[in-house]
Short mmCIF file of C-alpha atoms in Angstrom, two decimals:
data_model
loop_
_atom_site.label_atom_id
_atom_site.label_comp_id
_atom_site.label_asym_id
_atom_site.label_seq_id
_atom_site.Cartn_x
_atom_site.Cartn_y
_atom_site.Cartn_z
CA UNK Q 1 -89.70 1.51 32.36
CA UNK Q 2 -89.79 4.48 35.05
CA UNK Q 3 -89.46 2.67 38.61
CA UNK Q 4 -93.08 2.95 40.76
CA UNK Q 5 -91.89 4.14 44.17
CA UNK Q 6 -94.30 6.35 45.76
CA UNK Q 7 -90.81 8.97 45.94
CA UNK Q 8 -90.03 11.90 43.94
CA UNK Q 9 -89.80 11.66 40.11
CA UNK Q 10 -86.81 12.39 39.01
CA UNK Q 11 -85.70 13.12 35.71
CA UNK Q 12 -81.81 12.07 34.70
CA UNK Q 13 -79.68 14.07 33.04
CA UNK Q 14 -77.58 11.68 31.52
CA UNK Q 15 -74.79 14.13 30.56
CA UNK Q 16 -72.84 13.62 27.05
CA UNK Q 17 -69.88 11.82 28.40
CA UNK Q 18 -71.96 9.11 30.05
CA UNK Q 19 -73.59 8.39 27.34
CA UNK Q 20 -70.85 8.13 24.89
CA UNK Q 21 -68.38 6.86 27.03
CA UNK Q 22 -69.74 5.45 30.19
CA UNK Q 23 -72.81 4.40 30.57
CA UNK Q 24 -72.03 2.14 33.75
CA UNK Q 25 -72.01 5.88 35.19
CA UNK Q 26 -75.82 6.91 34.58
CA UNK Q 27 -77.05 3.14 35.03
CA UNK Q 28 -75.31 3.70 38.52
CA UNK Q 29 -76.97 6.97 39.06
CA UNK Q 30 -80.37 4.92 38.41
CA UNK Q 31 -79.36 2.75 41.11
CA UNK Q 32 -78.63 4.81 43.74
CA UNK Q 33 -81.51 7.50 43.01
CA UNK Q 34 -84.21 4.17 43.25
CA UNK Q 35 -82.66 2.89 46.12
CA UNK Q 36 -83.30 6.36 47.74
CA UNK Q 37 -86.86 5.58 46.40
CA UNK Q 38 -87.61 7.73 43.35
CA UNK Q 39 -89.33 7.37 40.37
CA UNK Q 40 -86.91 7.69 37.82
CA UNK Q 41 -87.43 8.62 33.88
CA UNK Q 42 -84.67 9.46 31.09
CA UNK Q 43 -86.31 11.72 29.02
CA UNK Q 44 -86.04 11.12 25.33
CA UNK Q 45 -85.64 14.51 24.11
CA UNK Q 46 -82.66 15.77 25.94
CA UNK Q 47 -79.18 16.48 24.52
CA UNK Q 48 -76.28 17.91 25.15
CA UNK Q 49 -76.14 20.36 28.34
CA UNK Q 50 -75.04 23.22 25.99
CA UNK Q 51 -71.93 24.18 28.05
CA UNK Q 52 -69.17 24.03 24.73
CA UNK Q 53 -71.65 26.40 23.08
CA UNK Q 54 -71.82 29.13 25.74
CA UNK Q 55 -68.00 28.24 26.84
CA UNK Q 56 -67.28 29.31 23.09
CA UNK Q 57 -69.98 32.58 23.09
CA UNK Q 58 -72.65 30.69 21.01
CA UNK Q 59 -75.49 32.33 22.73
CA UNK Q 60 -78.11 31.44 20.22
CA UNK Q 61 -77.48 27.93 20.25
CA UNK Q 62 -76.89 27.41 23.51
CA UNK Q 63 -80.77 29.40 24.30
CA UNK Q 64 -81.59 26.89 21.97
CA UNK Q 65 -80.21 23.79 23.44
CA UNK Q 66 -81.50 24.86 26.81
CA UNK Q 67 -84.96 25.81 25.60
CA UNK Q 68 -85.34 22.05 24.33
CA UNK Q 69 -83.78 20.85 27.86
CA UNK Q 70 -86.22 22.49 30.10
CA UNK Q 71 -89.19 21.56 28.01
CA UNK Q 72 -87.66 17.80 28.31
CA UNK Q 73 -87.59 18.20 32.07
CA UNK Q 74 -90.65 20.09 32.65
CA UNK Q 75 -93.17 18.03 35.23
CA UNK Q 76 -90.13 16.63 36.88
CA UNK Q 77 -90.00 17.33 40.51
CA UNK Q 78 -86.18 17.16 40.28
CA UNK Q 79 -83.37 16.60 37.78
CA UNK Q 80 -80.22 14.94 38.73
CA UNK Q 81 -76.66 14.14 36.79
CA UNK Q 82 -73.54 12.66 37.66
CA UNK Q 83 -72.12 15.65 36.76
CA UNK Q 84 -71.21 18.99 38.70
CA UNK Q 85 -70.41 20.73 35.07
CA UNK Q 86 -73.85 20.04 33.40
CA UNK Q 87 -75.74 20.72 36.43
CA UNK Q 88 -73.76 23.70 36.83
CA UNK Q 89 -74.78 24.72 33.37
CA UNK Q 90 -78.26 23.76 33.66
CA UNK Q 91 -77.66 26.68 37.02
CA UNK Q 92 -76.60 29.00 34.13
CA UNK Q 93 -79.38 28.98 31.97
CA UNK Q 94 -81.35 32.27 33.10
CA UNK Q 95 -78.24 34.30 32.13
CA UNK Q 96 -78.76 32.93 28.77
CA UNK Q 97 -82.45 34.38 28.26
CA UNK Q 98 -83.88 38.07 28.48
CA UNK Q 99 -86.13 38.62 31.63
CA UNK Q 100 -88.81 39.20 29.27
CA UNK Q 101 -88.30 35.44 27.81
CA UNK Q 102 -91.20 32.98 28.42
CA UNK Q 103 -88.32 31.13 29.20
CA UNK Q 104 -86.54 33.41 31.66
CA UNK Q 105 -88.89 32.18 34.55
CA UNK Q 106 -88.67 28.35 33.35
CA UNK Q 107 -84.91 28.62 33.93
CA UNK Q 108 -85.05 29.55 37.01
CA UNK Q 109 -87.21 27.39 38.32
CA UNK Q 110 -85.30 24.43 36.23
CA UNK Q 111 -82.27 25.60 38.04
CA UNK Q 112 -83.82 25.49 41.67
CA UNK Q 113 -84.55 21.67 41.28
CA UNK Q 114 -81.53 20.68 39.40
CA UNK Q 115 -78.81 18.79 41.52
CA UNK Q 116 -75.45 17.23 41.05
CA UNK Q 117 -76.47 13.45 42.73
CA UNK Q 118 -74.14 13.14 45.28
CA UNK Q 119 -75.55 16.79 46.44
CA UNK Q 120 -79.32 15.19 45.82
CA UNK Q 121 -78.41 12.16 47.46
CA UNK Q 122 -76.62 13.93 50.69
CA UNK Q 123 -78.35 17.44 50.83
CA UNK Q 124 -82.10 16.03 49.64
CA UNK Q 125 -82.51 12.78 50.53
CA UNK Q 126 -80.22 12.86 53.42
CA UNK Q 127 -77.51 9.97 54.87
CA UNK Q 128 -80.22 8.74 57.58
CA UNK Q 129 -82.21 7.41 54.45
CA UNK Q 130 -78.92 6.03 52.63
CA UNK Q 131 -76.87 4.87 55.29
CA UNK Q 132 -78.00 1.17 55.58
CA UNK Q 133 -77.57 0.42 52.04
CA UNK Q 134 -74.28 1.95 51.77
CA UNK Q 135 -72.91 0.33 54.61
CA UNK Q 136 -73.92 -2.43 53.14
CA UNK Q 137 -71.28 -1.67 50.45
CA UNK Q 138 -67.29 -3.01 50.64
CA UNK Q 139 -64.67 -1.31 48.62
CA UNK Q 140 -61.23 -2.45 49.96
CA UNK Q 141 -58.99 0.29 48.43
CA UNK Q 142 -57.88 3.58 49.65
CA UNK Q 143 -58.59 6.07 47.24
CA UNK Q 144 -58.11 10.11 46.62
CA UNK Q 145 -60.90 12.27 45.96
CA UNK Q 146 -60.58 14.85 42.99
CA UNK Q 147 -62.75 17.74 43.43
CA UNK Q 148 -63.96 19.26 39.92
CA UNK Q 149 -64.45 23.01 39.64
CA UNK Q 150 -67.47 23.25 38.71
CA UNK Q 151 -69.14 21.08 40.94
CA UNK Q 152 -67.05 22.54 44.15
CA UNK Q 153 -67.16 26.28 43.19
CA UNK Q 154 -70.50 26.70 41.44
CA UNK Q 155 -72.53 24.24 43.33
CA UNK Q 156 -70.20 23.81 46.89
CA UNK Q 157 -69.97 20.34 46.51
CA UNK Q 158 -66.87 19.08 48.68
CA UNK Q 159 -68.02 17.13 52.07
CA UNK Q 160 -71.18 15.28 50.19
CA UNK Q 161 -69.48 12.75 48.66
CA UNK Q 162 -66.60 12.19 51.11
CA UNK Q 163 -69.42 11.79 53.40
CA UNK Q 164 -71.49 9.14 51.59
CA UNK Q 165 -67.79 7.57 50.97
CA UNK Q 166 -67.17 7.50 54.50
CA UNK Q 167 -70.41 4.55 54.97
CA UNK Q 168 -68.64 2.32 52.43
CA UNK Q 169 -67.13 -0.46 54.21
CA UNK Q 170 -62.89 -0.67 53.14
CA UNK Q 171 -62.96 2.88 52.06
CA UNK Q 172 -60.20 4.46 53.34
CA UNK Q 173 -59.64 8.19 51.72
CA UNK Q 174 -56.03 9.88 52.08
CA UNK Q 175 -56.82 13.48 50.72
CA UNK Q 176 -54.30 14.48 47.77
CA UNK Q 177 -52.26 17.50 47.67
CA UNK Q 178 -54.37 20.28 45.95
CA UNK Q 179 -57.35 18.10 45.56
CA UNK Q 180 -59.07 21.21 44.69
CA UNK Q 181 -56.88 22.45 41.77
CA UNK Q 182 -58.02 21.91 38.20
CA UNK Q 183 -56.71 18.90 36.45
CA UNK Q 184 -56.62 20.57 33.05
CA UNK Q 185 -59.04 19.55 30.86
CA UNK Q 186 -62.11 22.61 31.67
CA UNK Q 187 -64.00 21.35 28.44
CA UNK Q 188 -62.96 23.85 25.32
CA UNK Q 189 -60.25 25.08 27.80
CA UNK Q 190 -57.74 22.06 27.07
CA UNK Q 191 -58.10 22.30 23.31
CA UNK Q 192 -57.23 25.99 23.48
CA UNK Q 193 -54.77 25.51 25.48
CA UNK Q 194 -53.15 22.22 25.14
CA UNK Q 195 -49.87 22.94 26.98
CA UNK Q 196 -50.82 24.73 29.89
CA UNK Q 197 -53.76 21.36 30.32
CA UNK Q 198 -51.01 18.64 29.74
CA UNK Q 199 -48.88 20.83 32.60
CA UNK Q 200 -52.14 21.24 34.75
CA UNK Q 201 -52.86 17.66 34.61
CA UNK Q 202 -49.17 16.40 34.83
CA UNK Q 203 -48.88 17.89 38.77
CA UNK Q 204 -52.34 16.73 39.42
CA UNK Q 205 -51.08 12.87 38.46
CA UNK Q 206 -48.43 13.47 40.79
CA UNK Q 207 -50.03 14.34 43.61
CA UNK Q 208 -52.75 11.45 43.13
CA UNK Q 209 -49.91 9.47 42.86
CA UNK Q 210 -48.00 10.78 45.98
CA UNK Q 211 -51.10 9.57 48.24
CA UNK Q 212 -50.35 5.73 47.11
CA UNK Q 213 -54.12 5.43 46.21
CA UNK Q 214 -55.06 2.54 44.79
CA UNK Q 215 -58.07 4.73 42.70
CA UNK Q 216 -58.61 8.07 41.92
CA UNK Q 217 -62.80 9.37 41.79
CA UNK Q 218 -64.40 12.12 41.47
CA UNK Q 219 -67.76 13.26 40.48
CA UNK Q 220 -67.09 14.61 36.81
CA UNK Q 221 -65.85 12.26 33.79
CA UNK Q 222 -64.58 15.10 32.00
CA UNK Q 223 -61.76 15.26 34.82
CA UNK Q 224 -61.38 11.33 35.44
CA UNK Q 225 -60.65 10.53 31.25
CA UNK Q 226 -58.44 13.82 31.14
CA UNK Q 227 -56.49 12.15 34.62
CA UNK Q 228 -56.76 8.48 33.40
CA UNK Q 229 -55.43 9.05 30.14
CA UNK Q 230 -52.55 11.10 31.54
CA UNK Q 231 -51.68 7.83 34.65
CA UNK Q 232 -51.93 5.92 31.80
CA UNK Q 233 -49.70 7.36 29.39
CA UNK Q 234 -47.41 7.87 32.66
CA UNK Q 235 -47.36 4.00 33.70
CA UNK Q 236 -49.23 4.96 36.75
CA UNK Q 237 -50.87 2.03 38.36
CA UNK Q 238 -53.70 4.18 39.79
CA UNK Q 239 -57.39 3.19 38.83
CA UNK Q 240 -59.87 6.20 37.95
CA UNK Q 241 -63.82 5.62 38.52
CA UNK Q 242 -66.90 7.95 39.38
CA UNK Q 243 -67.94 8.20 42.97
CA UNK Q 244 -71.26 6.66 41.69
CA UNK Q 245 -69.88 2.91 40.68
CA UNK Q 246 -68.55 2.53 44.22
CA UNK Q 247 -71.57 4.23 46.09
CA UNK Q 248 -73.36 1.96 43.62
CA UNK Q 249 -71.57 -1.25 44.15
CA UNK Q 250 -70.33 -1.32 40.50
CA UNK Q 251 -66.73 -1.78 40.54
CA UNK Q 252 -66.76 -5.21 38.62
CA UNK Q 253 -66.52 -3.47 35.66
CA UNK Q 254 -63.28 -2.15 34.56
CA UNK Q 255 -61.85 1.03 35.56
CA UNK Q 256 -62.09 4.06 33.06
CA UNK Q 257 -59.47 3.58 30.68
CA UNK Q 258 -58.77 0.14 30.91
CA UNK Q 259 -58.76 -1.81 27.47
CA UNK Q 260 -61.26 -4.23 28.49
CA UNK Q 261 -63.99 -2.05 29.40
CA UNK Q 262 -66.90 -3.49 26.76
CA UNK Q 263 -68.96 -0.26 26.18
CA UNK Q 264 -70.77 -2.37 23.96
CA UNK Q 265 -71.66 -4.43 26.99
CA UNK Q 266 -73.38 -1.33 29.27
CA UNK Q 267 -75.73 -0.19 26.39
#
């Protein structure tokens, strides 16, 4: 059932990874976007973002994966994800249509109220309306902040979520060297090029690991199961977990990766 603030309504883009892999990640999105006070619906009809399809030059299915997304999200007076790299693709959309598209126009205007949520949350809603629930928050761990290319290139997310961070009582953030250097994984990118991504991702372990962080986040799951796979298989005791289960006060759960996360559990 949609929440019945008097705020915004906001449509979620759940994103493919949440979904399959981590819910706890778009339940926490929920959270945080109703404690900012908006009305918030998960549309039925969406899907996947189409990113792998225009990564891989698909044009025609990815104009028609993003025809059916912005009819899903039409009427919504924003759409938010916990991810930089669908948002980021949902910014891409009027390169995929003709000018002369019916759909051309819908795109961009689907683009201008599309937002990554710690960039909703920070740039929209603004830390005078957030602060006194986050600080009401306690996360006893110092932690290292991954920045995911998409999100910080595309949409110039970088101080957002450090600042939201910075409310959360325990938090303390030691910044990692090359924080803003790919990790490797860049969707298709890591399948084409599986060596070069196990390298990429190999120095970015080590530098998370260099900062003695007790857990690694960042705002895109593609990057934190590419890095906690690779601590993992490294015997790095480093914990990896989206920005949104600590701003959310959902770090009960187990970290991504670990064996006892019940997905079962979060659907």
């Amino acid at each position: 059932m949609p929440n019945r603030s008097s705020g915004p309504r906001v449509g979620l883009f759940v994103t493919c990874l949440a979904d399959m892999f981590r819910p706890s990640v778009a339940f926490a999105t929920v959270k945080l976007l109703e404690q900012a006070g908006c009305q918030v619906e998960v549309p039925e009809r969406q899907t996947c973002c189409g990113q792998p399809a225009f990564n891989s030059g698909d044009k025609k299915t990815t104009a028609e994966i993003a025809r059916q997304t912005i009819d899903a999200f039409d009427g919504y007076e924003y759409v938010v994800g916990p991810s930089g790299s669908c948002i980021g693709m949902l910014h891409y959309y009027p390169e995929v249509f003709d000018p002369a598209d019916r759909y051309y126009q819908r795109a961009l205007e689907l683009k201008n109220r599309s937002f990554e949520i710690t960039s909703f949350l920070f740039d929209v809603i603004g830390m005078d309306n957030l602060q006194e629930q986050l600080k009401q928050l306690q996360f006893n761990h110092k932690v290292t902040y991954h920045d995911s290319c998409s999100g910080l290139r595309q949409l110039g997310i970088k101080q957002q979520p450090r600042q939201l961070l910075s409310q959360v009582e325990g938090v303390e953030l030691e910044e990692m060297e090359e924080a803003e250097t790919c990790c490797g994984f860049g969707g298709t990118f890591c399948v084409k090029y599986p060596e070069i991504s196990n390298r990429m991702v190999s120095n970015k372990t080590d530098y998370i690991s260099n900062t003695g962080a007790h857990t690694v986040l960042g705002g895109d799951l593609g990057c934190l199961l590419n890095m906690a796979g690779k601590l993992k298989r490294e015997g790095k005791a480093v914990e990896a977990r989206h920005v949104v289960e600590v701003l959310a006060g959902m770090t009960d759960i187990p970290a991504i990766g670990e064996a006892d996360y019940d997905l079962a559990q979060q659907l």
